[in-house]
Coordinates of C-alpha atoms and ligand atoms in Angstrom, one line a residue:
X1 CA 80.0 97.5 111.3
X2 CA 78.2 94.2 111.3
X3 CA 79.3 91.4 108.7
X4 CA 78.5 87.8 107.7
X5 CA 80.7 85.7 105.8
X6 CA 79.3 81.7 104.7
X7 CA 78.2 79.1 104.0
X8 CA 81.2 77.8 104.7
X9 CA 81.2 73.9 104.2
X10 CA 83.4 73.1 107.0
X11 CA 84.5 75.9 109.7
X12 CA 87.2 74.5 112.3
X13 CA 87.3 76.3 115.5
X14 CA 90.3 75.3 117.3
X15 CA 88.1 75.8 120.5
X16 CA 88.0 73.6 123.5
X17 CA 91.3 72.0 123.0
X18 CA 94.3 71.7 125.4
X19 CA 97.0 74.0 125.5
X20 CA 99.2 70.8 126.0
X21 CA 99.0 67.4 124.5
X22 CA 98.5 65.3 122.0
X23 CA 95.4 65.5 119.9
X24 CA 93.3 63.8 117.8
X25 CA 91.7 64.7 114.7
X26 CA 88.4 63.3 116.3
X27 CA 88.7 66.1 118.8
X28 CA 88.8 69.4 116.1
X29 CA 85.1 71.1 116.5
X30 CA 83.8 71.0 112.8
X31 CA 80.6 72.8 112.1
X32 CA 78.9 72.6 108.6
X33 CA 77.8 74.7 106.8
X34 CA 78.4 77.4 109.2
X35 CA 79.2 81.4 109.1
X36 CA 80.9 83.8 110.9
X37 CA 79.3 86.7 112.3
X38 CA 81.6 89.9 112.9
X39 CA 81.5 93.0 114.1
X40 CA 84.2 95.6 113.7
X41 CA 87.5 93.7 114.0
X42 CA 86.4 90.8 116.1
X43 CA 84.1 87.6 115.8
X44 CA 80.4 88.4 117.6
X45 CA 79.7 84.8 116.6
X46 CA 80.4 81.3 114.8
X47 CA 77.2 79.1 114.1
X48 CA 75.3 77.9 111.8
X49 CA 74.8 79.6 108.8
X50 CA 70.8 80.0 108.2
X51 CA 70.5 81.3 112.1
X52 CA 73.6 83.5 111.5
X53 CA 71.7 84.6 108.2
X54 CA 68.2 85.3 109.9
X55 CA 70.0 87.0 112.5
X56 CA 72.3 89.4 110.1
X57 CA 69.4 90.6 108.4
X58 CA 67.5 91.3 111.7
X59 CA 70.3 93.6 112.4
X60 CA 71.2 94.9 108.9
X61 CA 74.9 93.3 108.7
X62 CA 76.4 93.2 105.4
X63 CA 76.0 89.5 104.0
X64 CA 79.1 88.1 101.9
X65 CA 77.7 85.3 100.3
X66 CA 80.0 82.7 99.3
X67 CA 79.5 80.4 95.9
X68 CA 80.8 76.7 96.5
X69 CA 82.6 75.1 98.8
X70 CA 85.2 76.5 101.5
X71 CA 87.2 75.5 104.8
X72 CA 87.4 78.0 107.4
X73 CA 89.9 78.1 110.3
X74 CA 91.9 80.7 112.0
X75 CA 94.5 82.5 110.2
X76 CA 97.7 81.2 110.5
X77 CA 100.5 82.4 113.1
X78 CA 104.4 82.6 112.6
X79 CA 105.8 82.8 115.8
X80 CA 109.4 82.8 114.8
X81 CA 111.1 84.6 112.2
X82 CA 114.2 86.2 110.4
X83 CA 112.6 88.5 108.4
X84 CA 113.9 91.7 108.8
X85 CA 117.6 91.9 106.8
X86 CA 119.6 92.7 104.1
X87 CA 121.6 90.6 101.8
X88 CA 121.2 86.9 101.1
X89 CA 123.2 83.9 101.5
X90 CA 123.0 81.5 98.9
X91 CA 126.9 81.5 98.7
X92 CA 126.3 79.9 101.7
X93 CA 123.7 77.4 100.9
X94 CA 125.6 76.7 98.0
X95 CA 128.8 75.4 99.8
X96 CA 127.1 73.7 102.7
X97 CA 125.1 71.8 100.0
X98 CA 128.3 71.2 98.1
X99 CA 129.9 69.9 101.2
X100 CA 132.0 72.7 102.8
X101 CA 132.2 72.7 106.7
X102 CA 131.3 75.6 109.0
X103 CA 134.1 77.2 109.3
X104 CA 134.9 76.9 105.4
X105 CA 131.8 78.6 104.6
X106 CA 132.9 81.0 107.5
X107 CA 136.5 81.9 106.1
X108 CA 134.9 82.8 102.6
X109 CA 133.0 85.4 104.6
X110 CA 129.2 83.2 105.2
X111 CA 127.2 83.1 108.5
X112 CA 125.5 85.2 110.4
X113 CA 128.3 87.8 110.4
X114 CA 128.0 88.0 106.7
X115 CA 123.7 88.7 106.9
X116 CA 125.1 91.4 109.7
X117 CA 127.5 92.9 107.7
X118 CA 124.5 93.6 104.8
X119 CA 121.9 94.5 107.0
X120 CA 124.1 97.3 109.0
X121 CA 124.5 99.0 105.1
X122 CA 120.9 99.7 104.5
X123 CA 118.6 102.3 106.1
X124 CA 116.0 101.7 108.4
X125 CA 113.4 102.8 105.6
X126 CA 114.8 99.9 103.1
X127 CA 115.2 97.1 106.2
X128 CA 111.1 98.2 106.5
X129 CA 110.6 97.9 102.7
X130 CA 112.1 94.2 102.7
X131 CA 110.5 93.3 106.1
X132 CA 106.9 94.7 104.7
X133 CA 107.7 92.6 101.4
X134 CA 108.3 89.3 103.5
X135 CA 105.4 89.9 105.5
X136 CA 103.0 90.4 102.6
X137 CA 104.2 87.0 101.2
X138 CA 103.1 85.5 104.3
X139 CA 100.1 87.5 104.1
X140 CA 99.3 86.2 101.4
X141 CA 99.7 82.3 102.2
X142 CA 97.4 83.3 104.9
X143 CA 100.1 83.9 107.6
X144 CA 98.8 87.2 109.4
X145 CA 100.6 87.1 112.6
X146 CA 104.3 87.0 112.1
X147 CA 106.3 87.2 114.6
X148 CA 110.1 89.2 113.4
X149 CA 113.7 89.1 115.6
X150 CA 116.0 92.1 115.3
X151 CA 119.8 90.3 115.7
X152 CA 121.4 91.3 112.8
X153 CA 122.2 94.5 114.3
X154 CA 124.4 93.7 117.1
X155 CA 125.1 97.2 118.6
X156 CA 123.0 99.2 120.5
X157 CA 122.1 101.5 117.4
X158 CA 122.2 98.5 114.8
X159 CA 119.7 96.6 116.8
X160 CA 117.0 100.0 117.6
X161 CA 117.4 100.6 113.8
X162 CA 116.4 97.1 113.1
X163 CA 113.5 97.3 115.8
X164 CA 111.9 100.7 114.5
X165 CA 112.3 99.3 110.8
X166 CA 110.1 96.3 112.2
X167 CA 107.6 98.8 114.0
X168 CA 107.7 101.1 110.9
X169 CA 106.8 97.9 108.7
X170 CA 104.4 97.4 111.4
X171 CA 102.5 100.1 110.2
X172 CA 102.6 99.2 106.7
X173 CA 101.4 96.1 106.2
X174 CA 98.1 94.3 107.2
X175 CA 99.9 91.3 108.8
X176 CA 100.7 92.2 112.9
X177 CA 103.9 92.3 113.1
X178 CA 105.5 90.7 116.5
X179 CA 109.1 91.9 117.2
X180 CA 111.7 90.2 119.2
X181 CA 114.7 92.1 120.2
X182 CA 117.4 89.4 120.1
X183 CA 120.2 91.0 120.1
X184 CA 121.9 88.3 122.0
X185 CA 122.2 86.5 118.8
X186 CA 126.0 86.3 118.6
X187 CA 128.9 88.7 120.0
X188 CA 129.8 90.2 117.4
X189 CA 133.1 90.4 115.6
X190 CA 133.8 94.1 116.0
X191 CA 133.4 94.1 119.8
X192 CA 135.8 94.3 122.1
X193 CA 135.4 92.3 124.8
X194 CA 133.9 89.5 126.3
X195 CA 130.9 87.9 125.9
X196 CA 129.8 89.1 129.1
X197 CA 130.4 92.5 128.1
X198 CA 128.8 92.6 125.0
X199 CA 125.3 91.4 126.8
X200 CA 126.1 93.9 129.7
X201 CA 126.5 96.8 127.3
X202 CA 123.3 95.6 125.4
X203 CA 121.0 95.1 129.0
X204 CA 122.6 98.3 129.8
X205 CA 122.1 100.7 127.3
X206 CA 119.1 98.8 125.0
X207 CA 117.1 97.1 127.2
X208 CA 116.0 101.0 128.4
X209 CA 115.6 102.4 124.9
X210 CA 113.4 99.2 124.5
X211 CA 110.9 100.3 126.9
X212 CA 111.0 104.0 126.8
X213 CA 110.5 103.5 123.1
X214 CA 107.5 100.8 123.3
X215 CA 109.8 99.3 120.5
X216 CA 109.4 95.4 122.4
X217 CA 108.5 92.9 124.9
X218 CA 110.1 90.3 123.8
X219 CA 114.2 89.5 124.6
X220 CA 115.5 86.6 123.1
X221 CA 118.9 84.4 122.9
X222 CA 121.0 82.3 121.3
X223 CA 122.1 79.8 123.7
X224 CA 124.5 77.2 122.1
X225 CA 128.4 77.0 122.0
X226 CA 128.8 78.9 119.2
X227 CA 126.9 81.8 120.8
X228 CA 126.2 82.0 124.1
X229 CA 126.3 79.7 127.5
X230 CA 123.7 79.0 129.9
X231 CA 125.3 81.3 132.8
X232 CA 125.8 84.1 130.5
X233 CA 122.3 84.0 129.6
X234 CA 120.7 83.2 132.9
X235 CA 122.2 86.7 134.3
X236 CA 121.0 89.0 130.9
X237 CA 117.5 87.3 131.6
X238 CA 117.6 88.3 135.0
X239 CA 117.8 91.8 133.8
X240 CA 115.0 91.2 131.1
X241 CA 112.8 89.9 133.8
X242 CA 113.6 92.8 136.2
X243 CA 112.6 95.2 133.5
X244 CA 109.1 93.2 132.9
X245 CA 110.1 91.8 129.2
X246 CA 108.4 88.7 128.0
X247 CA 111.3 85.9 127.0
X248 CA 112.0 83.0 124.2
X249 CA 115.3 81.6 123.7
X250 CA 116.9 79.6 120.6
X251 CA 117.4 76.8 122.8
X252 CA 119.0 72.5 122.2
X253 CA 119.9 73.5 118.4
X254 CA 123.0 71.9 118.2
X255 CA 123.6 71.1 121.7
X256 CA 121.4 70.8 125.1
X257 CA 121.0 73.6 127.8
X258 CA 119.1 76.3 126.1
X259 CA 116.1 74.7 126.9
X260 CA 116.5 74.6 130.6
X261 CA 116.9 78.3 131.0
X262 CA 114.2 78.6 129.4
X263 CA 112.3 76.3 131.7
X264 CA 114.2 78.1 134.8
X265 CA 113.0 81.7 133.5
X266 CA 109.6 80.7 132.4
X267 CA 109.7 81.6 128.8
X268 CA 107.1 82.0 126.6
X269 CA 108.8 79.4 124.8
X270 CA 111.7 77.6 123.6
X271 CA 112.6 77.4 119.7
X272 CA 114.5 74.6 117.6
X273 CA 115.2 72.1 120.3
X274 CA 116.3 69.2 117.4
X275 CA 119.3 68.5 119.9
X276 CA 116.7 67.9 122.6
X277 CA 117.2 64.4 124.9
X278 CA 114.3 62.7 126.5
X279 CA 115.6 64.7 130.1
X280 CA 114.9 68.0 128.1
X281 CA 111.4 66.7 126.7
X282 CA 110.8 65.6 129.9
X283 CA 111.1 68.7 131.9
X284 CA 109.3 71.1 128.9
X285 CA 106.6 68.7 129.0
X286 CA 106.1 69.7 132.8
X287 CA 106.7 73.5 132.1
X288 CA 104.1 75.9 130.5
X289 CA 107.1 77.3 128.3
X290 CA 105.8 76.2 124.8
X291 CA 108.4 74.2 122.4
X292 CA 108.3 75.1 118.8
X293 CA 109.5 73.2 116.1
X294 CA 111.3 75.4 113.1
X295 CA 111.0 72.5 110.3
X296 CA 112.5 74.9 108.0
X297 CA 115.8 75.3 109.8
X298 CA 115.9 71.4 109.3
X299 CA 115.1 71.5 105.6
X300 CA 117.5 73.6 104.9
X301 CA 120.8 72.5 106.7
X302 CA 119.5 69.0 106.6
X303 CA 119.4 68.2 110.0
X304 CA 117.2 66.3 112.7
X305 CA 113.9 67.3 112.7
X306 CA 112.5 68.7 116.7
X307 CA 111.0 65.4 118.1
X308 CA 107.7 67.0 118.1
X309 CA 106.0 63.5 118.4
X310 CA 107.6 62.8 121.5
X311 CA 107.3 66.3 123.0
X312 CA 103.4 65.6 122.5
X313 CA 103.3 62.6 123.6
X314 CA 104.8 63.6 127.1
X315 CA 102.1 66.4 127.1
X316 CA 103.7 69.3 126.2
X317 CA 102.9 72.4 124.1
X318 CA 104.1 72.6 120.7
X319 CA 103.8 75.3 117.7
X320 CA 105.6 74.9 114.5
X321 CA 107.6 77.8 113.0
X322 CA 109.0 79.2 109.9
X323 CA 112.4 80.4 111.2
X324 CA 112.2 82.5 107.6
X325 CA 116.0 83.7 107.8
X326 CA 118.3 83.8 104.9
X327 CA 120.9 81.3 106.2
X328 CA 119.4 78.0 107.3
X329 CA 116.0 78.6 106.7
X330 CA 115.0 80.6 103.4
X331 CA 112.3 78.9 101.8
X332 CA 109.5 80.9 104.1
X333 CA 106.5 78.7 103.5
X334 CA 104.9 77.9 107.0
X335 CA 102.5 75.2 105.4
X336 CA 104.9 73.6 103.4
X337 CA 107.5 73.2 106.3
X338 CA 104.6 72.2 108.4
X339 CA 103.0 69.3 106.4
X340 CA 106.7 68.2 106.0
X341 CA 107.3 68.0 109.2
X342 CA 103.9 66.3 110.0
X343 CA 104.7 63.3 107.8
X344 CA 108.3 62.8 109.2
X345 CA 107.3 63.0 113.1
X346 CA 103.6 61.4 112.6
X347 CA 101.5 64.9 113.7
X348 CA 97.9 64.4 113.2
X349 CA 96.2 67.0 111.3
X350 CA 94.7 68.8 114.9
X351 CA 98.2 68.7 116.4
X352 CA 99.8 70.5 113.1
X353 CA 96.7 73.4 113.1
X354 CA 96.9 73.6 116.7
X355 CA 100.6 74.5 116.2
X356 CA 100.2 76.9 113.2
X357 CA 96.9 78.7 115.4
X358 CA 96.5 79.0 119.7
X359 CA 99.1 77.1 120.3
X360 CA 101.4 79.4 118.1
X361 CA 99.6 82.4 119.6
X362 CA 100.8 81.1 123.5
X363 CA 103.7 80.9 122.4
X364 CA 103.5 84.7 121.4
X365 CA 101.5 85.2 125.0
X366 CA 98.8 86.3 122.5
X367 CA 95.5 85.1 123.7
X368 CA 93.2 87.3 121.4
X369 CA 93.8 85.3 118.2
X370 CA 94.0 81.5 117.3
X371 CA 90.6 80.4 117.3
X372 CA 87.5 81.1 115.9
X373 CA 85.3 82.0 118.7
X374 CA 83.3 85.1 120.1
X375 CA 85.3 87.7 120.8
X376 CA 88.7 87.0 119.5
X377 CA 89.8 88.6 116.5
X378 CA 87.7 88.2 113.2
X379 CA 91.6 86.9 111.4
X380 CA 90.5 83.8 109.3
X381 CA 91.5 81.9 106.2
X382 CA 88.8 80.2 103.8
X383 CA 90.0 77.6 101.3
X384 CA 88.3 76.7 98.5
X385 CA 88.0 73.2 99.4
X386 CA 85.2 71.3 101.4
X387 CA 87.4 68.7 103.4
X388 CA 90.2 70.5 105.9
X389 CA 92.4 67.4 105.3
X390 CA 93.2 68.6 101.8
X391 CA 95.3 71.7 102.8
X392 CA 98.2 69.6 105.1
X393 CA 97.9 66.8 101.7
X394 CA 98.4 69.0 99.6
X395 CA 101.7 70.2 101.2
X396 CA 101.1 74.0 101.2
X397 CA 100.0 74.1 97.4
X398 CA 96.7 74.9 98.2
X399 CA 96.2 78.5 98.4
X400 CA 93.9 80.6 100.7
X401 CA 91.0 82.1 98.6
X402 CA 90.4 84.8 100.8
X403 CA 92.5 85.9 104.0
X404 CA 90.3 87.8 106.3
X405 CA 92.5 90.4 109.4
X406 CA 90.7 91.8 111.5
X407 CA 87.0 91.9 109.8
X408 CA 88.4 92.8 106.7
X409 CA 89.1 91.0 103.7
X410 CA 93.1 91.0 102.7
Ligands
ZN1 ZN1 115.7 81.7 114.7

């Protein structure tokens, strides 16, 4: 099935760009009044709009005709999110705001354990519901890859219920759906045993259902001294590696050495990173492991933001986040977080939709999506404005129009 979509005032590519780098907003491809050719679920071509037109009607595509002005550019990608779980944690929110330390907001029964504790009560079918809900929000901000972490499970059963809910919601909604099985997001309080042991059991007894299953490819951690340490990680991503799994790790949150087992392992990336020095930025600059920023997780405990700026300017990769989770990061709005975080660490406009589009997409080892461009996948947002600078000003206000997956309308 052949389709054109245009005029489209101004249609950003995202092509011919580094994978690593600064960027200037002089480098972005523009082309006016352009269209994009489709066919089935991928682009067949992006040009201008009266060739693309003549063409289409050679070949008897279906013409959508748009009426005033519009900015096109590849849908956006989450490639890290909390998703997928029950309960919320405003309590939480609540006392950190109102000054309450850690372990304060701990005793009254907050943190992660808490978010555990409420998604173990609900069935698989109602963790999809909510996960399908979230992900049609996102959807509908024009966010149609979304990466989604199990890790509120934390027992071999807890963490497959979590992962099928994610593939089941998979199914349901129009987004793709990206799961991480992380697992190794904190031992949890019911286990006996060490730290050690609770990864051994997981890599054990999981790490097979995970493959037989088809259920992931992606194993994650949380490496920090409230979770887990380097060592114990470095041997559980030994395993991961052995079996052929992609990995990511939540890595220099609060403290440094997540992001250097990620480096060592080659990970697909390493999230959060606010914690980073300039040795870490230094040495992910060098790797090909992408860094992603999770501006959310800084808006909402008020901390540092990632030095993005400075992880550019050394050359490296970044992609910005949502970290959508209900503890530090429940707001959920991928533009918003992303214009924020573009005025506080001076991102120019090509380095923030580089890290919402391919650069988020590496980071996912997705290389099908990100850019408009022949043969990639027809997922695209049109704006209903005629200058692309308006959509980062205006601070994730401004809407998609239309959200296009996969050839089709949303
Ligand atoms: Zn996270």
């Amino acid at each position: 099935m052949l389709k054109l979509i245009g005029p489209i005032t101004q249609l950003l590519t995202l092509d011919k760009l580094p994978l690593k780098g600064s960027l200037k907003d002089e480098q972005l491809e523009i082309l006016e009044n352009a269209g994009i050719l489709m066919e089935d679920e991928k682009i067949l071509e992006v040009s201008n709009y009266p060739d693309l037109l003549a063409k289409a009607k050679a070949l008897h595509a279906e013409v959508i005709e748009l009426k005033g002005d519009f900015v096109a550019l590849p849908s956006w990608i989450d490639c890290h999110t909390h998703i997928c779980f029950g309960g919320t944690r405003a309590q939480d929110f609540a006392m950190r705001n109102a000054g309450k330390s850690y372990l304060e907001i701990a005793e009254a029964g907050g943190g992660i354990w808490d978010t555990v504790t409420q998604t173990r009560k609900l069935s698989q079918e109602e963790l999809a519901e909510r996960t399908i809900k979230n992900a049609n929000r996102h959807l509908g901000e024009g966010v149609t890859t979304i990466e989604v972490k199990s890790g509120y499970g934390l027992t071999v059963a807890e963490e497959l219920k979590m992962l099928r809910a994610i593939r089941e919601a998979n199914s349901e909604t129009k987004a793709d759906l990206i799961s991480t099985c992380l697992a190794a997001h904190m031992k949890p309080k019911d286990f006996e045993g060490s730290e050690e042991e609770y990864l051994h059991e997981i890599s054990e007894q999981l790490f097979p259902i995970l493959k037989s299953e088809n259920l992931t490819n992606r194993i994650d951690s949380f490496i920090e001294q409230s979770a887990f340490s380097p060592q114990e990680i470095e041997s559980y991503y030994q395993k991961a590696i052995d079996l052929g799994f992609d990995l990511t790790v939540h890595a220099d949150q609060f403290t440094t050495g997540g992001s250097e087992v990620a480096i060592k392992f080659s990970a697909k990336s390493a999230d959060h990173l606010e914690a980073s020095t300039a040795r870490e930025i230094a040495l992910l600059a060098k790797s090909d492991t992408v860094a992603v920023a999770l501006p959310g997780a800084s808006i909402g405990l008020g901390c540092d933001f990632t030095p993005a700026r400075k992880i550019l300017d050394q050359g490296g990769s970044l992609a910005i986040g949502s970290d959508w989770n209900p503890g530090s990061a429940p707001m959920g709005d991928l533009i918003t977080q992303a214009s924020i975080l573009a005025t506080f660490e001076k991102l120019s406009t090509a380095e923030v939709l580089s890290a919402l589009t391919f650069r988020a997409a590496a980071a996912l080892g997705l290389e099908d999506r990100g850019k408009l461009k022949a043969g990639l996948l027809a997922d695209f947002n049109l704006y209903p404005t005629a200058d692309f600078r308006e959509i980062l000003y205006q601070q994730g206000k401004l809407k998609p129009e239309q959200v296009w997956k996969k050839g089709n309308k949303i």
